[in-house]
PDB file of C-alpha atoms in Angstrom:
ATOM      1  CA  UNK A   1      37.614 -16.644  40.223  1.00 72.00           C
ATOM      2  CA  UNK A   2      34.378 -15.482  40.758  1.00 82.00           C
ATOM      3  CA  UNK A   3      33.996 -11.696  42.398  1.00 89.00           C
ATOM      4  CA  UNK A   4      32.191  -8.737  42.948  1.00 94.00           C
ATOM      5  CA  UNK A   5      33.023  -5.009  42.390  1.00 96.00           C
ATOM      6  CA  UNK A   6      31.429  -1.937  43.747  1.00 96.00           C
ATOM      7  CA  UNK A   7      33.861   0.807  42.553  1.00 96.00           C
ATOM      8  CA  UNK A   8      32.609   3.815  44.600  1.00 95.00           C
ATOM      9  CA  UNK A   9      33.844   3.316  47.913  1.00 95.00           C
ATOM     10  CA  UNK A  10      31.607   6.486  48.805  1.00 96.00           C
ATOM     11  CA  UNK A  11      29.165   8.618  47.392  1.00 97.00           C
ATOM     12  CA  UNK A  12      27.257  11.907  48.140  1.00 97.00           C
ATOM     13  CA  UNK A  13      23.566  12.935  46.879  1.00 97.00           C
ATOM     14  CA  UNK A  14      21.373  15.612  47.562  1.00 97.00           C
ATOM     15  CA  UNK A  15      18.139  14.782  48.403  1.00 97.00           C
ATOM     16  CA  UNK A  16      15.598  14.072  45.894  1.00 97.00           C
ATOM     17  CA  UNK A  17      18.733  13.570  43.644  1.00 97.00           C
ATOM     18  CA  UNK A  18      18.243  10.663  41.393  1.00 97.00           C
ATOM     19  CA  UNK A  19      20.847   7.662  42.522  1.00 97.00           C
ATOM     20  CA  UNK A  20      22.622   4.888  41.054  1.00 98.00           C
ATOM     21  CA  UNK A  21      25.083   2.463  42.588  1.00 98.00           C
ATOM     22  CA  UNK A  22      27.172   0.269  40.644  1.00 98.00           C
ATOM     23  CA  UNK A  23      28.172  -3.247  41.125  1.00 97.00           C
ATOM     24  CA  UNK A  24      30.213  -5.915  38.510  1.00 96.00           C
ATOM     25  CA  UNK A  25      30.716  -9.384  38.822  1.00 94.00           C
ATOM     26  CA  UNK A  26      32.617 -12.004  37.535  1.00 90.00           C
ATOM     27  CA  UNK A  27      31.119 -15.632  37.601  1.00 82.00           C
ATOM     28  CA  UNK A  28      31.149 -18.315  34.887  1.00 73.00           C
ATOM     29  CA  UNK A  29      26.764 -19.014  34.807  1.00 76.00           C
ATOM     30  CA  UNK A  30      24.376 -16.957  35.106  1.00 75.00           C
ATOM     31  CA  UNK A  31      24.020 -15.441  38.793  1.00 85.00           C
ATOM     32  CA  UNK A  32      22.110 -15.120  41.778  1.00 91.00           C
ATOM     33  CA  UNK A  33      22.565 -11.366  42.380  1.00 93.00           C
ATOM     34  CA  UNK A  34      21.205  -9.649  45.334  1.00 96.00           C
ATOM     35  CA  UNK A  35      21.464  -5.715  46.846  1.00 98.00           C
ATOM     36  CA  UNK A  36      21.598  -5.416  50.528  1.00 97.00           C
ATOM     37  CA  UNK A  37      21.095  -2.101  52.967  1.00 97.00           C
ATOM     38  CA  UNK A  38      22.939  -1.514  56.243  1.00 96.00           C
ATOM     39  CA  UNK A  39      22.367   1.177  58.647  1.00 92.00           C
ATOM     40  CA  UNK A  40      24.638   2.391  60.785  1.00 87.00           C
ATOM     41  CA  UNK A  41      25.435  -0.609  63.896  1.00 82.00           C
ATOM     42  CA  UNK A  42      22.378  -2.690  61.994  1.00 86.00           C
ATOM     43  CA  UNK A  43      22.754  -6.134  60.161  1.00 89.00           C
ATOM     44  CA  UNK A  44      21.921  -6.022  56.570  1.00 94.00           C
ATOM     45  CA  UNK A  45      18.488  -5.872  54.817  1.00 95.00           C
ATOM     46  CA  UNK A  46      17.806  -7.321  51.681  1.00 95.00           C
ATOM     47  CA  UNK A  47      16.455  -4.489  49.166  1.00 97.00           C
ATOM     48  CA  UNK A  48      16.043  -6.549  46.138  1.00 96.00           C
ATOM     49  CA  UNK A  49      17.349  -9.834  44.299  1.00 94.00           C
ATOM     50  CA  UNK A  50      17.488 -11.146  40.370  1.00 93.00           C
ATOM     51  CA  UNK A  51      17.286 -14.808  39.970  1.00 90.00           C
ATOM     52  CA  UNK A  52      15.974 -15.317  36.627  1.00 87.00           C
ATOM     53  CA  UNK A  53      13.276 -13.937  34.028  1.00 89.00           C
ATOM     54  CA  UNK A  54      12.856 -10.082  33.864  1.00 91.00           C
ATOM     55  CA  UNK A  55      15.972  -8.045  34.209  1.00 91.00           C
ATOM     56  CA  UNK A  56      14.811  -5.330  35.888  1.00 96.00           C
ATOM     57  CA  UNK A  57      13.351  -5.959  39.200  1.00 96.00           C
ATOM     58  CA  UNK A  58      11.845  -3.909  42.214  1.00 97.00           C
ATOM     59  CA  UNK A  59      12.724  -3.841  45.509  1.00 96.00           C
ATOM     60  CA  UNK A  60      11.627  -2.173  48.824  1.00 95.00           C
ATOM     61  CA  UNK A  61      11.706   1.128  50.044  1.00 94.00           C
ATOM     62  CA  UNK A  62      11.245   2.439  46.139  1.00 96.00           C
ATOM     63  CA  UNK A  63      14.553   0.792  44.698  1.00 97.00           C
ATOM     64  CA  UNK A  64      15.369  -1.251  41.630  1.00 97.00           C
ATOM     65  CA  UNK A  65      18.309  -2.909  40.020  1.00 98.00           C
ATOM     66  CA  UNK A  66      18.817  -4.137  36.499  1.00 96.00           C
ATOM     67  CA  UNK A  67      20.513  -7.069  35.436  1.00 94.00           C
ATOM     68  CA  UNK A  68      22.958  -6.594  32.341  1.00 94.00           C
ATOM     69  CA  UNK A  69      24.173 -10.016  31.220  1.00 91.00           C
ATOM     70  CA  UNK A  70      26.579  -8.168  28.601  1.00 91.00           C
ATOM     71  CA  UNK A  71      28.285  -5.571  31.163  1.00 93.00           C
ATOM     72  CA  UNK A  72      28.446  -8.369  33.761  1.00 93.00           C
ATOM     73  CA  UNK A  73      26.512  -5.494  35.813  1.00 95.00           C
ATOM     74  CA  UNK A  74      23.950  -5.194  38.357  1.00 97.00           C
ATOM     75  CA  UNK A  75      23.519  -1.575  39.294  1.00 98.00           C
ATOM     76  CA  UNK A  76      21.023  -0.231  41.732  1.00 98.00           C
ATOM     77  CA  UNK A  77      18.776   2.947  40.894  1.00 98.00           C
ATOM     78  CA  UNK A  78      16.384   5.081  42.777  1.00 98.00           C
ATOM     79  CA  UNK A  79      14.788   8.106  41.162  1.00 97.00           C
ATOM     80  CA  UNK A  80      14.390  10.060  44.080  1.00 97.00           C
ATOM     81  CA  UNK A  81      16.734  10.231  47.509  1.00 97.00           C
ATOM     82  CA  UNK A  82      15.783  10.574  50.744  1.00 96.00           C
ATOM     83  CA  UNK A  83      18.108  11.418  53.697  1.00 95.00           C
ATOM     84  CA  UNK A  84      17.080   8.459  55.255  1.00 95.00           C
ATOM     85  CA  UNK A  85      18.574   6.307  52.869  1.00 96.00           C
ATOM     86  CA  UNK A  86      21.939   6.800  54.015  1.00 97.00           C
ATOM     87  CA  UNK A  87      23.795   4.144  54.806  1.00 97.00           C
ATOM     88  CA  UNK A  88      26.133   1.539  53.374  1.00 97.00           C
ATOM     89  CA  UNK A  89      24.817  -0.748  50.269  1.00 98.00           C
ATOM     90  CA  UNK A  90      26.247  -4.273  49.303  1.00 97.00           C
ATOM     91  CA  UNK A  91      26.032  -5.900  46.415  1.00 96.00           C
ATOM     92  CA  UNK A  92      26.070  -9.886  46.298  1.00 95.00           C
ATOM     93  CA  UNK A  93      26.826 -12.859  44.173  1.00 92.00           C
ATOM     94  CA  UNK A  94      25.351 -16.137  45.244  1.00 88.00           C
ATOM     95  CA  UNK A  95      26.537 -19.235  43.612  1.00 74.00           C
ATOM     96  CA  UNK A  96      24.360 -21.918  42.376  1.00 69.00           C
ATOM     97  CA  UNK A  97      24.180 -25.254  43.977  1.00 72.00           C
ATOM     98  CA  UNK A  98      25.312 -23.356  47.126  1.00 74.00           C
ATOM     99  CA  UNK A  99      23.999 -21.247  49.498  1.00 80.00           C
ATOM    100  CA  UNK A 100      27.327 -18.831  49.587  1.00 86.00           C
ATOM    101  CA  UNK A 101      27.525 -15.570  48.641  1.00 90.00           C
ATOM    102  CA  UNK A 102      30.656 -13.251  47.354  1.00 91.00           C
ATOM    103  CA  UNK A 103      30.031  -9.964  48.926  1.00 93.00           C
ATOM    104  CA  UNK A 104      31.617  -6.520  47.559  1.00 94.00           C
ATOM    105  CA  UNK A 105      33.107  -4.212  49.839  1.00 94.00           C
ATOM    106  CA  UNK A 106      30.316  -1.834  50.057  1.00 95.00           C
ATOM    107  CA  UNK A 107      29.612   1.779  49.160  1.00 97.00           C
ATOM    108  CA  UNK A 108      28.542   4.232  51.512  1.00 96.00           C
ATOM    109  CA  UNK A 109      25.802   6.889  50.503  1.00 97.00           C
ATOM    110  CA  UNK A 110      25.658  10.176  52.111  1.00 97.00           C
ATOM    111  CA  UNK A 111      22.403  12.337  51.347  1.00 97.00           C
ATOM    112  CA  UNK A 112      22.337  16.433  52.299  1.00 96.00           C
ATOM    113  CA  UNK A 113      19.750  18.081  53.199  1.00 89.00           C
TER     114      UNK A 113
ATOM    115  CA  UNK B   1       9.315 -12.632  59.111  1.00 73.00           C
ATOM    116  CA  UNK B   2      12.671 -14.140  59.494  1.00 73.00           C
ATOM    117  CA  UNK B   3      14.754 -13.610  62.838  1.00 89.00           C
ATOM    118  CA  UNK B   4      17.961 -13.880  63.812  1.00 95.00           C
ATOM    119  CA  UNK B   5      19.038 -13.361  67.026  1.00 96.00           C
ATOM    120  CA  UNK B   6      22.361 -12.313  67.987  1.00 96.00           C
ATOM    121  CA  UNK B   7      23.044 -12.523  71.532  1.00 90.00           C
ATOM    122  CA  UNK B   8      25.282 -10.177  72.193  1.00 91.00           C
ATOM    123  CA  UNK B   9      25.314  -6.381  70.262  1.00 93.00           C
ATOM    124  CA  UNK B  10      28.980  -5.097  72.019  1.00 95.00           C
ATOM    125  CA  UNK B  11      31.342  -7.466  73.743  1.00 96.00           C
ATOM    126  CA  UNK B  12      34.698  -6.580  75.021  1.00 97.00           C
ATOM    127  CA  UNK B  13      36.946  -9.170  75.684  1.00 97.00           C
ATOM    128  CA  UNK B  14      40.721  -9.797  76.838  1.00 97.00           C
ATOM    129  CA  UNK B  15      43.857 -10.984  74.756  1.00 97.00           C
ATOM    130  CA  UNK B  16      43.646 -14.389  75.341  1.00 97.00           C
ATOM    131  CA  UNK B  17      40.063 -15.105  76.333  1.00 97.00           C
ATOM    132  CA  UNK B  18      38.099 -17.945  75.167  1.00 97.00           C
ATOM    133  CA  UNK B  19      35.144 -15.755  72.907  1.00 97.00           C
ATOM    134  CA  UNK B  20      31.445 -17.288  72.273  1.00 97.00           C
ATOM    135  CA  UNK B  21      29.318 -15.963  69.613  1.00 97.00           C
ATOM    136  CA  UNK B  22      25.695 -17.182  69.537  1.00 97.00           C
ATOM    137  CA  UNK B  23      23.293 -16.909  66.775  1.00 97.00           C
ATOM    138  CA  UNK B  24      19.894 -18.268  66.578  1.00 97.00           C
ATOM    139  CA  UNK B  25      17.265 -18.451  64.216  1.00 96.00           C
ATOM    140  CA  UNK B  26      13.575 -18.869  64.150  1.00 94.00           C
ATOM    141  CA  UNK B  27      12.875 -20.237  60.601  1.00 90.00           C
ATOM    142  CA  UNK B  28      13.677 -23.595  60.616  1.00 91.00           C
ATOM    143  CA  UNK B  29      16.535 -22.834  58.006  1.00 92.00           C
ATOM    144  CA  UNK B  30      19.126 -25.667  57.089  1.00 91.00           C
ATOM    145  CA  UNK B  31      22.125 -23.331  56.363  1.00 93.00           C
ATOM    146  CA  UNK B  32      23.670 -20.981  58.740  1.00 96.00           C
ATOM    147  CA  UNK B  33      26.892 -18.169  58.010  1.00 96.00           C
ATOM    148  CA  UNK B  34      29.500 -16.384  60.283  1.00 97.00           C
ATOM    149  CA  UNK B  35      30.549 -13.723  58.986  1.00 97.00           C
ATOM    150  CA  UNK B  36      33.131 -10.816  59.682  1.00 97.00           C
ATOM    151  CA  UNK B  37      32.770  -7.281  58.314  1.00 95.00           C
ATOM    152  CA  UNK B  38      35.637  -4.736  58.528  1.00 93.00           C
ATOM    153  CA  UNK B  39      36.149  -1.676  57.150  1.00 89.00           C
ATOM    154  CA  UNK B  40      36.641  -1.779  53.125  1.00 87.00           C
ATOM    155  CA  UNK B  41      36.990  -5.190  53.393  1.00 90.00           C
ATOM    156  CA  UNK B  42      32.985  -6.010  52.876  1.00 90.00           C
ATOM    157  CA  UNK B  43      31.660  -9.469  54.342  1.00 93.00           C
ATOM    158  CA  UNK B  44      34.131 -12.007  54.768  1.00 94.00           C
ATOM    159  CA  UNK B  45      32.608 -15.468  55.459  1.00 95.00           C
ATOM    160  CA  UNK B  46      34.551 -17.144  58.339  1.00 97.00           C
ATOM    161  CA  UNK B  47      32.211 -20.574  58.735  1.00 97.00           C
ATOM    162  CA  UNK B  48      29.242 -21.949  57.489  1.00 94.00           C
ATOM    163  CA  UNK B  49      26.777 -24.624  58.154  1.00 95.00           C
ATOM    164  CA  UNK B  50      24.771 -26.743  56.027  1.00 91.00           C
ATOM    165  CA  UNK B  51      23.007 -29.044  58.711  1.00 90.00           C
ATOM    166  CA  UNK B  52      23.556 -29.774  62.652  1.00 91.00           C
ATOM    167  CA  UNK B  53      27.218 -30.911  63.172  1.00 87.00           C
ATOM    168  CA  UNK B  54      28.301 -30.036  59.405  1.00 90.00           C
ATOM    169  CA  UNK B  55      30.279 -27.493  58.610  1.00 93.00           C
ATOM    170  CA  UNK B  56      32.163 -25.918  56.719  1.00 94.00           C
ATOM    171  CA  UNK B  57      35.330 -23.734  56.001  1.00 95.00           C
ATOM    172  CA  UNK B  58      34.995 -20.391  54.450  1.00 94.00           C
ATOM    173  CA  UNK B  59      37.623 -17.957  53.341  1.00 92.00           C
ATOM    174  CA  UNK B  60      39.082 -16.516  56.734  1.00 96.00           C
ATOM    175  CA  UNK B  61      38.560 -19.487  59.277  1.00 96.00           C
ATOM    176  CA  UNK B  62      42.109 -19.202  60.810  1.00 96.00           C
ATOM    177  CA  UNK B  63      41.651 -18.772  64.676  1.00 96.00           C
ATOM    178  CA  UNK B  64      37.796 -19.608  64.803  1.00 97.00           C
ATOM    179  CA  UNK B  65      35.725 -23.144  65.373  1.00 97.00           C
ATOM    180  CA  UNK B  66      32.002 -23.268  65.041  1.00 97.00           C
ATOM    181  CA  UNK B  67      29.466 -25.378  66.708  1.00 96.00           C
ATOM    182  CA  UNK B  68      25.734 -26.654  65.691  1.00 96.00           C
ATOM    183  CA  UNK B  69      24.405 -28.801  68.021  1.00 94.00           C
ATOM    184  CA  UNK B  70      20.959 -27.776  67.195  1.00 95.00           C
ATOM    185  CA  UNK B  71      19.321 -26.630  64.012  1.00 94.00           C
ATOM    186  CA  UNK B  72      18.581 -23.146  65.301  1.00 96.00           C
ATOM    187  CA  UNK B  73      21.491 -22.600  67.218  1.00 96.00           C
ATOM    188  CA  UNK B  74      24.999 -21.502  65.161  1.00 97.00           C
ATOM    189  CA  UNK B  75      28.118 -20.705  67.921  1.00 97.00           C
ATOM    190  CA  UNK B  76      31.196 -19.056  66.746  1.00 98.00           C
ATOM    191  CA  UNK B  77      34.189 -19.806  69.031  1.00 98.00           C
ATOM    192  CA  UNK B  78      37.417 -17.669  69.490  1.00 97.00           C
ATOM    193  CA  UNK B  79      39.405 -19.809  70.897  1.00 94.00           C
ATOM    194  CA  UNK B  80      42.170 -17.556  71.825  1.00 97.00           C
ATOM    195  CA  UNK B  81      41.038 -13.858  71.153  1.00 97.00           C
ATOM    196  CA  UNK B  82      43.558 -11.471  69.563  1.00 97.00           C
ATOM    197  CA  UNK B  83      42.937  -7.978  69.301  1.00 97.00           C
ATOM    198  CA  UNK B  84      43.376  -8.625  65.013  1.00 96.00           C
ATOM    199  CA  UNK B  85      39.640 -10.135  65.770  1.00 98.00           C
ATOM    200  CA  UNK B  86      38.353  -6.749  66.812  1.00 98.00           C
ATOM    201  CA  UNK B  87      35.606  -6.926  64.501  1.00 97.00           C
ATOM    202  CA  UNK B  88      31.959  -7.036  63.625  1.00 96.00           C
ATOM    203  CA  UNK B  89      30.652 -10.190  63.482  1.00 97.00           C
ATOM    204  CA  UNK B  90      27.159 -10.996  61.729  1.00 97.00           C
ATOM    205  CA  UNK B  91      24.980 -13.879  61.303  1.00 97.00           C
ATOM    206  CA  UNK B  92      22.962 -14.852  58.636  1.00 96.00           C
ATOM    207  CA  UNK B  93      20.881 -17.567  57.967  1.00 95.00           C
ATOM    208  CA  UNK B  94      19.194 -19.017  54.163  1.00 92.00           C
ATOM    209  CA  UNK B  95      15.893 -21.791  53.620  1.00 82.00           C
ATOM    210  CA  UNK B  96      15.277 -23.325  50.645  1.00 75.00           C
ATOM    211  CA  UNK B  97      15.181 -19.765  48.499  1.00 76.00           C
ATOM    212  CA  UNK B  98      19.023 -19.448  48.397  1.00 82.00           C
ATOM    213  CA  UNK B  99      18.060 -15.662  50.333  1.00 90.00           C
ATOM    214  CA  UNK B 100      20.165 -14.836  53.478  1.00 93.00           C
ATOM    215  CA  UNK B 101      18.870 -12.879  56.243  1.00 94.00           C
ATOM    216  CA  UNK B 102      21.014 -11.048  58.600  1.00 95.00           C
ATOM    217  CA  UNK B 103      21.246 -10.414  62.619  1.00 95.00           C
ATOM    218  CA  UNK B 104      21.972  -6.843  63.815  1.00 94.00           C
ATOM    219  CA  UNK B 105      25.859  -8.000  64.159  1.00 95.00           C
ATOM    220  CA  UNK B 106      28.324  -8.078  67.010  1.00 96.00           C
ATOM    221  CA  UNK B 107      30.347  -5.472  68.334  1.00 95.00           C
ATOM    222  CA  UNK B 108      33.546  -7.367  69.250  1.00 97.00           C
ATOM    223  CA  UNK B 109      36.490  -5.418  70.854  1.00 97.00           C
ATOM    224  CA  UNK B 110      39.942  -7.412  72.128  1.00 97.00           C
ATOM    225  CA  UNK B 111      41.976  -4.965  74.011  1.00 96.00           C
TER     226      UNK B 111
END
């Protein structure tokens, strides 16, 4: 069955810490993967999404993901925090020949000052 | 940019009540999504819509209907609201790109 994990449930940075934010998935092709933002009582904004070609791609606000085929990973980096950056993060599977996603259950970044 | 209108941000409703959702979007964009979002739970896709009148089943439909009588207008019924459906309740909408874009959710309390 296909699904996606995002292990750390929550996770605390200082700012201008470096930050990364895992996700795995399990699906049988190769996947539409995709990193949403939500701030607090806000719907969710799409930071960045992989659909084919180069692994590593960019996404707004100074974040990136890479695609690992091999870990079954999608992880989400950014070099240097900010406090506003907190908030909660999703990662997403979309399935091809669908418009569906599989969403994982989120992981909520604090940032101190 | 892409819009999708929620009508309502907080609702609070009575055990019992018939509940309407609205969502509306500004794109032109075949497929539409209800979707809940609880607590450590994530997303959890109630209905969604490929075209006006079709729709389908997604994994938690028990105790909701949807309606699309127009292409930029996606309803989410409670038929009978429980307090289990206190919830947030989001929106999305996806074109041609397979991306989904989001509305700013609503706030639903059953007391």
């Amino acid at each position: 069955a296909q699904s996606v994990t995002q292990p750390d449930i929550h996770i605390t940075v200082s700012e201008g810490a470096s930050l990364e934010l895992r996700c795995n998935y399990s699906y049988g092709a190769t996947p539409y993967l995709f990193w949403y933002v939500q701030s607090p009582g806000q719907g969710l904004q799409l930071l960045l999404k992989y659909f084919s070609g180069d692994t590593l791609v960019q996404g707004i606000k100074g974040f990136e993901a890479e695609f690992k085929r091999s870990q079954s990973s999608f992880n989400l980096r950014k070099p240097s925090v900010h406090w506003s950056d907190a908030a909660e993060y999703f990662c997403a599977v979309g399935t091809s020949g669908t418009y569906k996603y599989i969403f994982g259950t989120g992981t909520r970044l604090k940032v101190l000052a | 940019d892409v819009k999708v209108t929620q009508s309502s941000r907080y609702l609070v409703k009575r055990t019992g009540e018939k509940v309407f959702l609205e969502c509306v979007q500004d794109m032109d964009h075949e497929n539409m999504f209800w979707y809940r979002q609880d607590p450590g739970l994530g997303l959890r896709l109630i209905y969604f819509s490929y075209d006006v009148k079709m729709k389908e089943k997604g994994d938690i439909p028990e105790g909701y209907s949807v309606s699309r009588e127009k292409k930029e207008r996606f309803s989410l019924i409670l038929e009978s609201a429980s307090t289990n459906q206190t919830s947030m309740y989001l929106c999305a909408t996806a074109g041609a790109k397979n991306i989904q874009y989001f509305g700013a959710g609503t706030r639903l309390s059953v007391l």
